[in-house]
Amino acid sequence: MANSTEPQKPQNTKKNKKKGATLDTFYGAKIQNTEQIEDNIKENAPKPSKGNGNSPQTYEEFESEMTKKMEAFWEEKLEIMQKKFTHLQNRYDETEKENQALKARIRQLEDNDRVKEQELIKQSQNTKKLEENIKYLTDKVIDLENRGRRDNLRIIGLPEKPEINTKLDMVIQDIIKENCPEILEQGGNTATDRAHRTPSTLNPQKTTPRNVIAKFQSYQTKEKILQEARKRQFRYKGMPIRVTQDLASSTLNDRKAWNMIFRKARELGLQPRISYPAKLTIYFQGKVWAFNKIEDFQLFAKKRPELCGKFD
């Protein structure tokens, strides 16, 4: 019996499979290196038999089979990659559309912001004009109010008594007789149209008496009384009182702001005066100086060694 050679079985490729280098795709798939696969093919290829050559599987057949498997493997991987690429391409297109929409939205917001900024500038300009107009109208109203009070005198410090309040006209005539009788001697018209306390209601918490406003029929008589009141202290039955020009409350407040400087200037012999509406004038170094604001006077005093530090 002839010795027949048993067909050589291909070795188990799973057992002889070596750990070769791998390619990490960007999808996480593990693919063997091509050179490693070729080495595995050569190692696992069947050896030609020494018998009659009737081998159940030749090397060429095995190589053809492995080639088909590799082609099928790569086709599958390529299909997966194409699907992934298509998915990424779709995502990219969607992202690009969203990006374009956001850019358009940003441009629209920038345009709206520019429009609002221009409107804000216009509103600021209009507001500035309105403020200027309000200041002008306010000054105009104050000036008209002051001019409407030109015939009035304000008497400060007159005691708050019923017998005085009920006979203010007669009290004013007594004040003129006591302090400037020459006006009566000259035949001046000292009659008043009206005399009243201000404010109209008495505040029990206030200890000082309310002022008295007297409106004279003659502007010239009112001016003569005011000039005499500037020269000396007026009194009523021996009690000191003050007689000043009646002005709007805002003008009076502006004049009161000069009080400290006015007293100090009088002590220094600067002959201070408060002129209409609230201007301070002094006589210094042979000249008359006028100041509309306290800041202007303070700056003036700092530049003069004779006055520096005396009004701080």
Coordinates of C-alpha atoms in Angstrom, one line a residue:
M1 CA 0.0 0.0 0.0
A2 CA 1.4 3.2 -1.0
N3 CA 1.9 5.7 1.7
S4 CA -0.4 8.6 1.1
T5 CA 0.4 11.9 2.4
E6 CA -2.3 13.4 4.5
P7 CA -3.4 16.8 3.4
Q8 CA -1.7 19.5 5.3
K9 CA -4.2 21.6 7.2
P10 CA -3.7 25.3 7.4
Q11 CA -2.5 26.4 10.7
N12 CA -4.9 28.2 12.9
T13 CA -4.4 31.8 12.2
K14 CA -6.0 32.8 15.4
K15 CA -3.4 31.1 17.5
N16 CA -0.4 32.3 15.4
K17 CA -1.7 35.8 15.0
K18 CA 0.8 38.2 16.3
K19 CA 0.2 41.5 17.9
G20 CA 1.2 44.0 15.2
A21 CA 0.9 47.7 15.0
T22 CA -2.6 49.1 14.6
L23 CA -4.1 52.1 12.9
D24 CA -6.4 54.2 15.0
T25 CA -9.0 55.8 12.8
F26 CA -10.7 59.0 13.9
Y27 CA -13.8 56.8 14.6
G28 CA -12.1 54.6 17.1
A29 CA -11.9 51.5 14.8
K30 CA -8.8 49.2 15.2
I31 CA -7.4 48.1 11.9
Q32 CA -4.3 45.9 11.6
N33 CA -1.3 47.2 9.7
T34 CA -1.2 46.1 6.1
E35 CA 2.3 44.7 6.4
Q36 CA 1.4 42.7 9.4
I37 CA -1.5 41.1 7.5
E38 CA 0.7 40.2 4.6
D39 CA 3.2 38.6 7.0
N40 CA 0.3 36.6 8.6
I41 CA -0.7 35.4 5.1
K42 CA 2.8 34.2 4.3
E43 CA 3.2 32.4 7.6
N44 CA -0.2 30.7 7.4
A45 CA 0.0 29.8 3.7
P46 CA 0.0 26.0 3.2
K47 CA 3.3 24.4 2.2
P48 CA 3.4 22.4 -1.0
S49 CA 3.2 18.7 -0.3
K50 CA 6.0 16.3 -1.4
G51 CA 3.7 13.6 -2.7
N52 CA 1.8 13.6 -5.9
G53 CA 1.0 17.3 -5.5
N54 CA -2.7 16.7 -5.0
S55 CA -3.0 19.2 -2.2
P56 CA -6.6 20.2 -1.2
Q57 CA -5.6 23.8 -1.2
T58 CA -2.7 25.3 -3.0
Y59 CA -0.8 28.5 -2.0
E60 CA -2.3 30.4 -4.9
E61 CA -5.9 29.4 -3.8
F62 CA -5.2 30.4 -0.2
E63 CA -3.7 33.7 -1.3
S64 CA -6.7 34.4 -3.5
E65 CA -9.1 33.7 -0.7
M66 CA -7.2 35.9 1.8
T67 CA -7.1 38.7 -0.8
K68 CA -10.9 38.5 -1.2
K69 CA -11.3 38.7 2.6
M70 CA -9.1 41.7 2.8
E71 CA -11.0 43.4 0.0
A72 CA -14.3 42.7 1.7
F73 CA -12.8 44.0 5.0
W74 CA -11.6 47.2 3.5
E75 CA -14.8 47.7 1.5
E76 CA -16.7 47.4 4.8
K77 CA -14.4 49.8 6.5
L78 CA -14.6 52.2 3.6
E79 CA -18.4 52.1 3.7
I80 CA -18.4 52.9 7.4
M81 CA -15.9 55.8 6.8
Q82 CA -18.1 57.1 4.0
K83 CA -21.1 57.1 6.2
K84 CA -19.2 58.8 9.0
F85 CA -17.9 61.4 6.5
T86 CA -21.4 62.0 5.1
H87 CA -22.6 62.5 8.7
L88 CA -19.8 64.9 9.4
Q89 CA -20.4 66.8 6.2
N90 CA -24.1 67.2 7.1
R91 CA -23.2 68.4 10.6
Y92 CA -20.7 70.8 9.0
D93 CA -23.4 72.2 6.7
E94 CA -25.8 72.6 9.5
T95 CA -23.1 74.4 11.6
E96 CA -22.3 76.6 8.7
K97 CA -25.9 77.6 8.3
E98 CA -26.2 78.3 12.0
N99 CA -23.0 80.4 11.8
Q100 CA -24.3 82.4 8.9
A101 CA -27.6 83.0 10.8
L102 CA -25.6 84.2 13.9
K103 CA -23.5 86.5 11.8
A104 CA -26.6 88.0 10.3
R105 CA -28.1 88.4 13.7
I106 CA -25.0 90.1 15.0
R107 CA -25.0 92.5 12.1
Q108 CA -28.6 93.3 12.8
L109 CA -27.9 93.9 16.5
E110 CA -24.9 96.1 15.6
D111 CA -27.1 98.1 13.2
N112 CA -29.8 98.5 15.9
D113 CA -27.1 99.5 18.4
R114 CA -25.8 102.2 16.0
V115 CA -29.3 103.5 15.5
K116 CA -30.0 103.6 19.2
E117 CA -26.7 105.3 19.8
Q118 CA -27.6 108.0 17.3
E119 CA -31.0 108.4 18.9
L120 CA -29.4 108.7 22.3
I121 CA -27.1 111.4 21.0
K122 CA -30.1 113.3 19.6
Q123 CA -32.0 112.9 22.9
S124 CA -29.0 114.1 24.9
Q125 CA -28.8 117.2 22.6
N126 CA -32.5 117.8 23.1
T127 CA -32.2 117.3 26.8
K128 CA -29.4 119.8 26.9
K129 CA -31.5 122.3 25.0
L130 CA -34.5 121.7 27.3
E131 CA -32.3 122.2 30.4
E132 CA -31.0 125.5 28.9
N133 CA -34.6 126.6 28.1
I134 CA -35.7 125.6 31.6
K135 CA -32.9 127.6 33.2
Y136 CA -33.7 130.6 31.0
L137 CA -37.4 130.4 31.8
T138 CA -36.6 129.9 35.5
D139 CA -34.3 132.9 35.6
K140 CA -36.9 134.9 33.7
V141 CA -39.7 133.9 36.2
I142 CA -37.5 134.8 39.1
D143 CA -36.6 138.2 37.5
L144 CA -40.3 138.9 36.9
E145 CA -41.1 138.0 40.4
N146 CA -38.4 140.2 41.8
R147 CA -39.5 143.1 39.6
G148 CA -43.1 142.5 40.8
R149 CA -41.8 143.0 44.3
R150 CA -40.0 146.3 43.6
D151 CA -42.5 148.3 45.6
N152 CA -42.2 146.0 48.6
L153 CA -40.1 146.1 51.8
R154 CA -39.5 143.2 54.1
I155 CA -39.4 143.9 57.8
I156 CA -37.5 141.3 59.8
G157 CA -37.7 140.9 63.6
L158 CA -41.0 142.7 64.3
P159 CA -42.5 140.9 67.4
E160 CA -45.2 138.4 66.8
K161 CA -48.0 140.0 68.9
P162 CA -51.8 140.2 68.2
E163 CA -51.8 144.0 68.7
I164 CA -49.2 144.3 66.0
N165 CA -50.6 141.8 63.6
T166 CA -54.0 143.5 63.5
K167 CA -52.5 147.0 62.9
L168 CA -49.5 146.4 60.6
D169 CA -50.2 149.5 58.5
M170 CA -50.1 151.7 61.6
V171 CA -47.0 149.9 62.9
I172 CA -45.2 150.7 59.6
Q173 CA -46.0 154.4 59.9
D174 CA -44.6 154.3 63.5
I175 CA -41.4 152.7 62.2
I176 CA -41.0 155.5 59.6
K177 CA -41.6 158.2 62.2
E178 CA -39.1 156.6 64.6
N179 CA -36.3 155.9 62.1
C180 CA -36.6 158.4 59.2
P181 CA -38.9 161.3 60.1
E182 CA -37.3 163.4 57.4
I183 CA -39.3 161.5 54.8
L184 CA -42.5 162.7 56.4
E185 CA -41.2 166.2 56.8
Q186 CA -40.5 166.3 53.0
G187 CA -44.1 165.3 52.3
G188 CA -43.3 161.8 51.0
N189 CA -46.2 159.4 50.4
T190 CA -45.7 156.7 53.0
A191 CA -49.0 155.0 52.4
T192 CA -49.1 151.3 51.9
D193 CA -51.5 149.3 49.8
R194 CA -51.1 146.1 51.8
A195 CA -49.1 144.7 54.7
H196 CA -49.1 141.1 55.8
R197 CA -47.1 138.4 57.6
T198 CA -45.3 135.6 55.6
P199 CA -45.9 132.7 55.7
S200 CA -49.6 133.2 56.3
T201 CA -49.8 130.6 59.0
L202 CA -47.8 130.6 62.2
N203 CA -45.5 127.7 62.9
P204 CA -45.6 127.1 66.7
Q205 CA -42.2 125.3 66.6
K206 CA -40.5 128.4 65.1
T207 CA -39.2 130.8 67.7
T208 CA -38.4 133.7 65.4
P209 CA -41.3 136.0 64.3
R210 CA -42.5 135.9 60.8
N211 CA -41.4 138.5 58.3
V212 CA -43.7 141.4 57.3
I213 CA -44.2 142.3 53.7
A214 CA -45.3 145.9 53.0
K215 CA -46.3 147.2 49.6
F216 CA -45.8 151.0 49.3
Q217 CA -47.8 153.1 46.9
S218 CA -44.7 155.2 46.0
Y219 CA -41.6 153.5 44.7
Q220 CA -39.5 156.6 45.5
T221 CA -40.6 156.5 49.2
K222 CA -39.8 152.8 49.4
E223 CA -36.3 153.5 48.0
K224 CA -35.7 156.3 50.5
I225 CA -36.6 154.1 53.4
L226 CA -34.4 151.3 52.1
Q227 CA -31.4 153.7 51.7
E228 CA -31.8 154.9 55.3
A229 CA -32.1 151.3 56.5
R230 CA -28.7 150.5 54.8
K231 CA -27.1 153.4 56.8
R232 CA -28.1 152.5 60.3
Q233 CA -29.9 150.0 62.5
F234 CA -33.7 150.5 62.5
R235 CA -35.8 150.0 65.7
Y236 CA -39.4 149.7 66.7
K237 CA -40.1 151.0 70.2
G238 CA -36.5 150.4 71.0
M239 CA -36.3 146.9 69.7
P240 CA -33.9 146.3 66.8
I241 CA -35.4 145.3 63.4
R242 CA -34.1 145.0 59.9
V243 CA -35.6 146.5 56.7
T244 CA -34.6 145.0 53.4
Q245 CA -35.8 144.7 49.8
D246 CA -38.5 142.1 49.3
L247 CA -37.2 139.5 46.7
A248 CA -38.1 136.0 45.5
S249 CA -37.1 133.2 47.9
S250 CA -34.5 131.8 45.5
T251 CA -32.8 135.3 45.3
L252 CA -32.9 135.7 49.1
N253 CA -31.2 132.3 49.4
D254 CA -28.5 133.4 47.0
R255 CA -28.0 136.6 49.0
K256 CA -27.8 134.7 52.3
A257 CA -24.9 132.6 50.9
W258 CA -22.8 135.8 51.0
N259 CA -23.5 136.5 54.7
M260 CA -20.1 135.2 56.1
I261 CA -18.1 136.9 53.4
F262 CA -20.1 140.0 53.7
R263 CA -19.5 140.3 57.5
K264 CA -15.8 139.6 57.2
A265 CA -15.4 142.1 54.3
R266 CA -17.2 144.7 56.5
E267 CA -14.7 144.1 59.4
L268 CA -11.8 144.6 56.9
G269 CA -13.3 147.9 55.7
L270 CA -13.9 146.7 52.2
Q271 CA -17.4 148.5 52.1
P272 CA -19.3 145.4 50.8
R273 CA -22.6 145.7 49.1
I274 CA -25.1 143.2 47.8
S275 CA -26.6 144.5 44.5
Y276 CA -29.4 143.0 42.5
P277 CA -30.0 140.2 42.2
A278 CA -27.3 138.6 44.4
K279 CA -24.0 140.3 43.4
L280 CA -21.3 141.2 45.9
T281 CA -19.3 144.4 45.4
I282 CA -16.3 145.5 47.4
Y283 CA -14.0 148.5 47.4
F284 CA -10.3 147.3 47.3
Q285 CA -7.1 149.2 46.3
G286 CA -9.0 152.1 45.0
K287 CA -11.3 150.0 42.7
V288 CA -14.8 148.6 42.9
W289 CA -14.8 144.8 42.3
A290 CA -18.0 142.8 41.6
F291 CA -18.5 139.0 42.0
N292 CA -21.5 137.0 40.9
K293 CA -20.3 133.7 42.5
I294 CA -18.6 132.9 45.8
E295 CA -16.0 130.8 44.0
D296 CA -14.9 133.8 42.0
F297 CA -14.5 135.9 45.1
Q298 CA -12.5 133.1 46.9
L299 CA -10.2 132.8 43.9
F300 CA -9.7 136.6 43.9
A301 CA -8.9 136.6 47.6
K302 CA -6.3 133.8 47.3
K303 CA -4.4 135.9 44.7
R304 CA -4.2 138.9 47.0
P305 CA -1.7 138.7 49.9
E306 CA -3.8 141.2 51.9
L307 CA -6.9 139.0 51.7
C308 CA -5.4 135.5 51.4
G309 CA -6.5 133.2 54.2
K310 CA -8.9 135.7 55.7
F311 CA -12.1 134.3 54.1
D312 CA -11.4 130.5 54.6

